[in-house]
Short mmCIF file of C-alpha atoms and ligand atoms in Angstrom, two decimals:
data_model
loop_
_atom_site.label_atom_id
_atom_site.label_comp_id
_atom_site.label_asym_id
_atom_site.label_seq_id
_atom_site.Cartn_x
_atom_site.Cartn_y
_atom_site.Cartn_z
CA UNK A 1 0.00 0.00 0.00
CA UNK A 2 1.31 3.39 -0.95
CA UNK A 3 2.20 5.60 1.95
CA UNK A 4 0.27 8.81 2.12
CA UNK A 5 2.53 11.82 2.08
CA UNK A 6 2.35 13.83 5.26
CA UNK A 7 1.08 17.33 4.67
CA UNK A 8 3.45 20.15 5.70
CA UNK A 9 0.85 21.35 8.19
CA UNK A 10 0.72 17.97 9.98
CA UNK A 11 4.50 17.78 10.08
CA UNK A 12 4.68 21.21 11.68
CA UNK A 13 2.06 20.23 14.25
CA UNK A 14 3.97 17.12 15.20
CA UNK A 15 7.19 19.05 15.47
CA UNK A 16 5.52 21.53 17.76
CA UNK A 17 3.79 18.89 19.90
CA UNK A 18 6.74 17.98 22.18
CA UNK A 19 7.36 21.68 22.82
CA UNK A 20 3.70 22.28 23.56
CA UNK A 21 3.63 19.37 25.98
CA UNK A 22 6.80 20.53 27.78
CA UNK A 23 5.34 24.03 28.01
CA UNK A 24 2.23 22.58 29.59
CA UNK A 25 4.38 20.74 32.09
CA UNK A 26 6.32 23.93 32.85
CA UNK A 27 3.04 25.61 33.78
CA UNK A 28 1.95 22.64 35.92
CA UNK A 29 5.23 22.60 37.86
CA UNK A 30 5.29 26.36 38.23
CA UNK A 31 1.83 26.30 39.83
CA UNK A 32 2.73 23.35 42.06
CA UNK A 33 5.95 25.05 43.15
CA UNK A 34 4.17 28.28 44.07
CA UNK A 35 1.38 26.44 45.88
CA UNK A 36 3.70 24.34 48.08
CA UNK A 37 6.12 27.16 48.83
CA UNK A 38 3.19 29.39 49.85
CA UNK A 39 1.83 26.72 52.23
CA UNK A 40 5.07 26.77 54.22
CA UNK A 41 4.74 30.51 54.70
CA UNK A 42 1.05 30.17 55.60
CA UNK A 43 1.97 27.77 58.40
CA UNK A 44 4.82 29.98 59.61
CA UNK A 45 2.63 33.10 59.54
CA UNK A 46 1.02 32.10 62.87
CA UNK A 47 4.42 32.48 64.54
CA UNK A 48 6.43 35.45 65.75
CA UNK A 49 10.13 35.91 65.01
CA UNK A 50 10.92 34.61 68.51
CA UNK A 51 8.69 31.55 68.01
CA UNK A 52 10.56 30.76 64.81
CA UNK A 53 13.97 30.58 66.47
CA UNK A 54 13.27 28.18 69.32
CA UNK A 55 14.44 24.54 69.32
CA UNK A 56 12.87 22.63 72.20
CA UNK A 57 14.81 19.37 71.76
CA UNK A 58 17.40 17.83 69.47
CA UNK A 59 14.77 16.04 67.35
CA UNK A 60 12.77 19.21 66.71
CA UNK A 61 13.98 22.09 64.55
CA UNK A 62 13.19 25.79 64.60
CA UNK A 63 10.60 27.06 62.12
CA UNK A 64 13.22 29.40 60.69
CA UNK A 65 15.50 26.43 60.08
CA UNK A 66 12.70 24.49 58.32
CA UNK A 67 11.98 27.46 56.06
CA UNK A 68 15.67 27.75 55.16
CA UNK A 69 16.46 24.02 54.91
CA UNK A 70 13.74 23.26 52.34
CA UNK A 71 15.07 26.23 50.37
CA UNK A 72 18.64 24.91 50.59
CA UNK A 73 17.32 21.58 49.22
CA UNK A 74 16.25 23.30 45.98
CA UNK A 75 19.50 25.28 45.85
CA UNK A 76 21.71 22.26 46.46
CA UNK A 77 19.98 19.58 44.41
CA UNK A 78 18.32 21.61 41.64
CA UNK A 79 19.90 25.00 41.07
CA UNK A 80 23.59 24.26 41.62
CA UNK A 81 23.68 21.30 39.21
CA UNK A 82 21.11 22.46 36.62
CA UNK A 83 21.17 26.27 36.54
CA UNK A 84 24.49 27.35 35.07
CA UNK A 85 23.98 31.02 35.90
CA UNK A 86 22.75 30.47 39.46
CA UNK A 87 24.69 32.19 42.23
CA UNK A 88 24.61 30.78 45.78
CA UNK A 89 22.62 33.23 47.92
CA UNK A 90 25.03 33.12 50.84
CA UNK A 91 28.11 30.89 51.10
CA UNK A 92 27.46 30.32 54.83
CA UNK A 93 23.98 28.91 54.32
CA UNK A 94 24.78 25.41 52.96
CA UNK A 95 26.66 24.63 56.21
CA UNK A 96 23.81 25.96 58.36
CA UNK A 97 20.93 24.41 56.46
CA UNK A 98 22.14 21.03 55.24
CA UNK A 99 20.37 18.49 57.44
CA UNK A 100 22.00 15.07 57.10
CA UNK A 101 23.39 14.83 53.56
CA UNK A 102 27.00 13.79 54.11
CA UNK A 103 27.67 13.79 50.38
CA UNK A 104 26.53 17.43 50.19
CA UNK A 105 29.24 18.61 52.57
CA UNK A 106 29.77 19.45 56.25
CA UNK A 107 26.87 20.75 58.31
CA UNK A 108 25.95 22.42 61.55
CA UNK A 109 25.12 20.17 64.52
CA UNK A 110 21.44 19.35 64.63
CA UNK A 111 20.93 19.90 68.39
CA UNK A 112 22.33 23.44 68.04
CA UNK A 113 20.00 24.75 65.36
CA UNK A 114 18.18 26.84 67.97
CA UNK A 115 21.37 28.79 68.70
CA UNK A 116 21.43 30.38 65.26
CA UNK A 117 19.86 33.81 65.77
CA UNK A 118 21.66 35.13 62.69
CA UNK A 119 20.91 34.91 59.83
CA UNK A 120 17.62 36.23 61.11
CA UNK A 121 14.11 35.57 59.84
CA UNK A 122 14.25 38.37 57.30
CA UNK A 123 17.46 36.92 55.86
CA UNK A 124 15.69 33.59 55.46
CA UNK A 125 12.75 35.31 53.79
CA UNK A 126 15.18 36.91 51.33
CA UNK A 127 16.84 33.50 50.77
CA UNK A 128 13.47 31.98 49.96
CA UNK A 129 12.69 34.78 47.50
CA UNK A 130 16.08 34.42 45.80
CA UNK A 131 15.70 30.67 45.36
CA UNK A 132 12.01 30.97 44.36
CA UNK A 133 12.91 33.35 41.54
CA UNK A 134 15.71 31.10 40.31
CA UNK A 135 13.61 27.93 40.41
CA UNK A 136 10.73 29.62 38.61
CA UNK A 137 13.13 30.87 35.94
CA UNK A 138 14.65 27.41 35.56
CA UNK A 139 11.25 25.73 35.25
CA UNK A 140 10.36 28.23 32.53
CA UNK A 141 13.63 28.10 30.61
CA UNK A 142 15.23 24.68 31.03
CA UNK A 143 15.90 23.11 27.61
CA UNK A 144 13.34 20.44 26.73
CA UNK A 145 16.07 17.80 26.70
CA UNK A 146 16.78 18.37 30.41
CA UNK A 147 13.25 19.24 31.44
CA UNK A 148 12.20 15.83 32.77
CA UNK A 149 15.23 15.59 35.05
CA UNK A 150 14.64 19.11 36.35
CA UNK A 151 10.93 18.51 36.88
CA UNK A 152 11.66 15.29 38.78
CA UNK A 153 13.92 17.18 41.20
CA UNK A 154 11.32 19.94 41.57
CA UNK A 155 8.87 17.18 42.42
CA UNK A 156 10.98 15.56 45.14
CA UNK A 157 11.81 19.03 46.47
CA UNK A 158 8.11 19.79 46.84
CA UNK A 159 7.35 16.50 48.59
CA UNK A 160 10.35 17.14 50.82
CA UNK A 161 9.01 20.59 51.67
CA UNK A 162 5.60 19.10 52.48
CA UNK A 163 7.26 16.73 54.95
CA UNK A 164 8.84 19.72 56.64
CA UNK A 165 5.50 21.53 56.68
CA UNK A 166 4.23 18.76 58.95
CA UNK A 167 7.41 18.87 61.05
CA UNK A 168 7.08 22.64 61.38
CA UNK A 169 3.73 22.07 63.12
CA UNK A 170 4.81 19.14 65.31
CA UNK A 171 8.01 20.91 66.32
CA UNK A 172 6.35 24.18 67.32
CA UNK A 173 3.70 22.28 69.28
CA UNK A 174 6.51 20.60 71.21
CA UNK A 175 8.10 23.99 71.87
CA UNK A 176 4.79 25.52 73.00
CA UNK A 177 4.18 22.52 75.27
CA UNK A 178 7.33 23.50 77.23
CA UNK A 179 5.94 26.97 77.87
CA UNK A 180 4.01 27.34 81.16
CA UNK A 181 1.74 29.95 79.57
CA UNK A 182 0.38 27.36 77.08
CA UNK A 183 0.73 29.41 73.86
CA UNK A 184 -1.83 29.03 71.10
CA UNK A 185 -0.66 28.28 67.55
CA UNK A 186 -4.09 28.91 66.01
CA UNK A 187 -7.11 29.83 68.14
CA UNK A 188 -9.41 28.63 65.36
CA UNK A 189 -7.85 25.18 65.14
CA UNK A 190 -10.16 22.28 66.00
CA UNK A 191 -9.21 18.61 66.32
CA UNK A 192 -10.47 16.56 63.36
CA UNK A 193 -13.52 14.51 64.27
CA UNK A 194 -13.35 10.77 63.93
CA UNK A 195 -15.74 9.15 61.46
CA UNK A 196 -18.87 7.91 63.23
CA UNK A 197 -20.43 4.51 62.60
CA UNK A 198 -20.19 0.96 63.88
CA UNK A 199 -16.91 0.13 65.59
CA UNK A 200 -15.41 -3.31 65.69
CA UNK A 201 -13.12 -5.25 63.38
CA UNK A 202 -13.29 -5.97 59.69
CA UNK A 203 -11.59 -8.72 57.73
CA UNK A 204 -8.45 -7.97 55.74
CA UNK A 205 -8.43 -9.92 52.46
CA UNK A 206 -6.00 -12.79 53.14
CA UNK A 207 -3.59 -14.46 50.70
CA UNK A 208 -0.83 -13.04 48.56
CA UNK A 209 -1.09 -9.34 47.74
CA UNK A 210 1.06 -6.87 45.88
CA UNK A 211 2.13 -4.01 48.16
CA UNK A 212 4.34 -1.00 47.62
CA UNK A 213 4.08 1.76 45.06
CA UNK A 214 2.69 0.68 41.70
CA UNK A 215 4.48 3.29 39.61
CA UNK A 216 1.62 5.76 39.08
CA UNK A 217 2.69 9.23 40.18
CA UNK A 218 5.29 10.23 42.73
CA UNK A 219 6.62 8.08 45.54
CA UNK A 220 9.69 8.04 47.75
CA UNK A 221 12.23 5.31 47.05
CA UNK A 222 11.39 3.48 50.29
CA UNK A 223 7.96 2.56 48.84
CA UNK A 224 9.61 0.49 46.11
CA UNK A 225 9.86 -2.04 44.65
CA UNK A 226 6.27 -3.25 44.82
CA UNK A 227 6.32 -6.91 45.76
CA UNK A 228 4.24 -9.83 47.00
CA UNK A 229 3.38 -10.25 50.67
CA UNK A 230 1.38 -12.97 52.36
CA UNK A 231 -1.50 -11.75 54.54
CA UNK A 232 -2.70 -14.14 57.28
CA UNK A 233 -6.30 -14.42 58.44
CA UNK A 234 -6.56 -11.14 60.26
CA UNK A 235 -9.11 -8.48 61.12
CA UNK A 236 -8.31 -4.81 61.50
CA UNK A 237 -10.10 -2.19 63.58
CA UNK A 238 -12.43 -0.02 61.59
CA UNK A 239 -11.58 2.96 63.83
CA UNK A 240 -8.64 4.56 65.52
CA UNK A 241 -8.16 4.07 69.27
CA UNK A 242 -9.73 7.02 71.09
CA UNK A 243 -8.79 9.17 74.05
CA UNK A 244 -11.70 7.58 75.93
CA UNK A 245 -10.17 4.14 75.48
CA UNK A 246 -6.82 5.54 76.53
CA UNK A 247 -8.36 6.96 79.73
CA UNK A 248 -9.52 3.40 80.56
CA UNK A 249 -5.99 2.14 79.88
CA UNK A 250 -4.60 4.71 82.32
CA UNK A 251 -7.32 4.03 84.89
CA UNK A 252 -6.46 0.31 84.76
CA UNK A 253 -2.94 1.19 85.95
CA UNK A 254 -1.22 0.50 82.64
CA UNK A 255 1.57 2.98 83.26
CA UNK A 256 2.48 1.17 86.49
CA UNK A 257 2.13 -2.40 85.20
CA UNK A 258 5.46 -3.67 83.82
CA UNK A 259 3.98 -6.88 82.39
CA UNK A 260 2.17 -4.86 79.69
CA UNK A 261 5.36 -3.37 78.30
CA UNK A 262 8.30 -4.30 76.15
CA UNK A 263 11.48 -4.09 78.20
CA UNK A 264 12.72 -0.96 76.38
CA UNK A 265 9.24 0.52 76.69
CA UNK A 266 9.04 -0.05 80.43
CA UNK A 267 12.51 1.45 80.86
CA UNK A 268 11.34 4.53 78.94
CA UNK A 269 8.17 4.82 81.04
CA UNK A 270 10.42 4.88 84.10
CA UNK A 271 13.07 7.29 82.90
CA UNK A 272 10.57 9.69 81.28
CA UNK A 273 8.02 9.29 84.12
CA UNK A 274 5.23 8.81 81.56
CA UNK A 275 1.73 8.72 83.04
CA UNK A 276 -0.22 9.35 79.85
CA UNK A 277 0.29 10.34 76.19
CA UNK A 278 2.55 13.21 75.20
CA UNK A 279 1.24 16.65 76.19
CA UNK A 280 -1.32 15.19 78.63
CA UNK A 281 -1.36 16.83 82.08
CA UNK A 282 -3.73 16.38 84.97
CA UNK A 283 -5.24 19.65 86.09
CA UNK A 284 -7.94 19.84 88.77
CA UNK A 285 -8.17 16.04 88.53
CA UNK A 286 -9.06 16.25 84.84
CA UNK A 287 -6.77 15.15 82.02
CA UNK A 288 -5.98 18.02 79.72
CA UNK A 289 -3.82 18.15 76.63
CA UNK A 290 -1.72 20.71 74.82
CA UNK A 291 -3.11 21.21 71.30
CA UNK A 292 -2.56 23.63 68.43
CA UNK A 293 -5.41 25.67 69.95
CA UNK A 294 -3.79 25.66 73.41
CA UNK A 295 -4.38 23.60 76.55
CA UNK A 296 -7.75 21.81 76.37
CA UNK A 297 -9.65 19.10 78.26
CA UNK A 298 -9.08 15.68 76.72
CA UNK A 299 -12.05 14.80 74.49
CA UNK A 300 -12.88 11.09 74.92
CA UNK A 301 -14.33 10.82 71.39
CA UNK A 302 -11.19 12.08 69.64
CA UNK A 303 -8.57 9.59 68.43
CA UNK A 304 -5.57 9.46 70.76
CA UNK A 305 -2.44 11.32 69.57
CA UNK A 306 1.18 11.63 70.66
CA UNK A 307 1.67 8.06 71.78
CA UNK A 308 4.95 6.23 71.23
CA UNK A 309 5.32 2.81 69.64
CA UNK A 310 5.97 1.47 73.14
CA UNK A 311 2.63 2.81 74.34
CA UNK A 312 0.77 1.60 71.24
CA UNK A 313 2.24 -1.85 71.73
CA UNK A 314 1.34 -1.89 75.44
CA UNK A 315 -2.21 -0.76 74.67
CA UNK A 316 -2.60 -3.57 72.12
CA UNK A 317 -1.39 -6.10 74.69
CA UNK A 318 -3.78 -4.64 77.28
CA UNK A 319 -6.64 -5.00 74.77
CA UNK A 320 -5.67 -8.59 73.93
CA UNK A 321 -4.93 -7.55 70.32
CA UNK A 322 -1.88 -6.51 68.34
CA UNK A 323 -0.85 -3.73 66.03
CA UNK A 324 -1.34 -4.41 62.32
CA UNK A 325 1.76 -5.01 60.22
CA UNK A 326 2.37 -2.37 57.58
CA UNK A 327 1.40 -4.92 54.95
CA UNK A 328 -1.92 -5.67 56.67
CA UNK A 329 -2.54 -1.93 56.94
CA UNK A 330 -1.82 -1.32 53.26
CA UNK A 331 -3.97 -4.20 52.03
CA UNK A 332 -6.82 -3.02 54.28
CA UNK A 333 -6.38 0.54 52.98
CA UNK A 334 -6.46 -0.66 49.37
CA UNK A 335 -9.63 -2.61 50.20
CA UNK A 336 -11.05 0.59 51.74
CA UNK A 337 -12.29 -1.18 54.88
CA UNK A 338 -10.92 1.31 57.44
CA UNK A 339 -12.29 4.64 58.64
CA UNK A 340 -9.87 7.51 59.16
CA UNK A 341 -6.91 5.83 57.49
CA UNK A 342 -5.75 9.35 56.59
CA UNK A 343 -5.95 12.84 57.98
CA UNK A 344 -6.10 12.39 61.76
CA UNK A 345 -3.18 10.38 63.18
CA UNK A 346 -0.29 8.40 61.77
CA UNK A 347 -0.80 4.81 62.84
CA UNK A 348 1.98 2.76 64.36
CA UNK A 349 2.42 -0.67 62.84
CA UNK A 350 4.28 -3.62 64.31
CA UNK A 351 6.66 -3.53 61.31
CA UNK A 352 10.28 -2.52 61.63
CA UNK A 353 11.39 0.01 59.02
CA UNK A 354 13.32 -2.19 56.62
CA UNK A 355 14.08 -2.10 52.90
CA UNK A 356 11.58 -3.87 50.65
CA UNK A 357 13.02 -6.89 48.83
CA UNK A 358 15.27 -5.61 46.07
CA UNK A 359 15.34 -2.00 47.36
CA UNK A 360 18.24 0.10 46.15
CA UNK A 361 18.80 3.71 47.16
CA UNK A 362 19.26 6.09 44.23
CA UNK A 363 22.79 7.17 43.27
CA UNK A 364 24.29 10.33 44.74
CA UNK A 365 23.43 12.49 47.73
CA UNK A 366 19.67 12.07 47.26
CA UNK A 367 20.23 8.36 47.96
CA UNK A 368 20.67 9.44 51.59
CA UNK A 369 17.04 10.58 51.71
CA UNK A 370 15.56 7.37 53.18
CA UNK A 371 17.76 4.32 52.84
CA UNK A 372 20.33 5.08 55.50
CA UNK A 373 17.64 5.24 58.19
CA UNK A 374 16.44 1.68 57.73
CA UNK A 375 17.40 0.39 61.17
CA UNK A 376 15.95 0.63 64.68
CA UNK A 377 12.79 2.51 63.68
CA UNK A 378 9.16 1.46 63.28
CA UNK A 379 6.80 2.16 60.39
CA UNK A 380 3.72 4.35 60.69
CA UNK A 381 1.05 4.40 58.00
CA UNK A 382 -1.68 6.78 56.91
CA UNK A 383 -1.28 10.52 57.52
CA UNK A 384 -2.16 13.06 60.19
CA UNK A 385 -4.05 16.28 60.70
CA UNK A 386 -0.79 18.14 59.97
CA UNK A 387 -0.03 16.34 56.70
CA UNK A 388 -0.41 18.79 53.81
CA UNK A 389 -3.10 18.17 51.25
CA UNK A 390 -1.96 15.93 48.41
CA UNK A 391 0.92 14.39 50.36
CA UNK A 392 -0.75 11.15 51.47
CA UNK A 393 -0.51 7.79 49.69
CA UNK A 394 -1.62 4.20 50.27
CA UNK A 395 2.01 3.08 50.02
CA UNK A 396 3.52 5.92 52.12
CA UNK A 397 5.94 4.70 54.80
CA UNK A 398 6.59 7.07 57.66
CA UNK A 399 9.10 5.99 60.31
CA UNK A 400 10.16 7.06 63.78
CA UNK A 401 12.05 5.67 66.74
CA UNK A 402 9.81 3.65 69.07
CA UNK A 403 10.06 6.20 71.88
CA UNK A 404 9.05 9.18 69.70
CA UNK A 405 5.73 10.82 70.49
CA UNK A 406 5.90 14.43 69.40
CA UNK A 407 4.39 13.50 66.04
CA UNK A 408 0.62 13.15 65.61
CA UNK A 409 0.94 9.42 66.16
CA UNK A 410 -1.92 7.15 67.17
CA UNK A 411 -2.98 3.59 66.46
CA UNK A 412 -5.60 1.14 65.36
CA UNK A 413 -5.70 -2.47 66.51
CA UNK A 414 -5.77 -5.79 64.67
CA UNK A 415 -6.67 -9.32 65.73
CA UNK A 416 -5.87 -12.71 64.27
CA UNK A 417 -8.92 -14.76 63.26
FE1 LIG B 1 14.83 17.64 55.03
#
């Protein structure tokens, strides 16, 4: 069959098509970049300059540091390698605002971030503006041949910044909780309400299931590769454990009963003198809790927050249940059988944070993002009230040390059939 000659008009259209599609992507990334960068500033806007300097413990960072560090991430991993005309904003900043990337050079000690009063907040605002302008220019002008690489680093930079948006909130709440005047982050903040409806347990589909990220859209490297996992006969709680249930746990003497606890957990209860979840204090014989809206009576209907893995594990033992594994959680989430999987509290699982079979960290400094932390921590699934919109995923693996409780961490139970 004779081939039909292509008309000049069609040829021109085809030649233009890749450019048009890259231009569309430029616009998409530009909007995403502006949206995420603005959200950081929206969260910081509730805080004074003094609020933004404070570091209440080694694990928590000052707001000012978060605002600068996420900016350094774009400078270090996007602008320096891909923008040939970019000039470093301030040669002192990479040392101050590198977090843990050994391959990216030396860095200031994490526990001393709160000692850095200069550069001040206005300097950090100027740093953000400088980097914003350069990133926006790069998104608009990068040659089409390099565009996908640049967009992929913009993408990880935005997800990285969203992680710090959550940390900004959890870290300032920890700082405010140390202040005897019980400062308010946002007087209009209200705790998210748990979904109503029948409680109890629901079956998780048993058998072999594929878990991990399936390749559609963004994910962090620790969610890959997707792989088969065997699910036993297990049921998972429809709802999150509530403050009311936790009050019963306390009333039953759980914090003074060593047999309920893992050895490390019981040691932590002793050394930290825990008597209830993080930020809980008894006042006038009533349990109250430090929240983003200040110090409030504990609401029994609200899902419990700020519990460590040790406490979650002890509660499960007390209840005669166990915590779900991260695989059980993910299969249940994919089957949509749980209420409040996202948006209220990260949920501790009984799974250690380990690489998936076949996991390889990416080459270069960005390979330090997740892989080097895969020891001694436990996985949390879901998302919390502080997780920015669009950041949650079925395959998302959060991880913290088992004693950590300054995150919005809660739990749901599971039981074997
Ligand atoms: Fe970071």
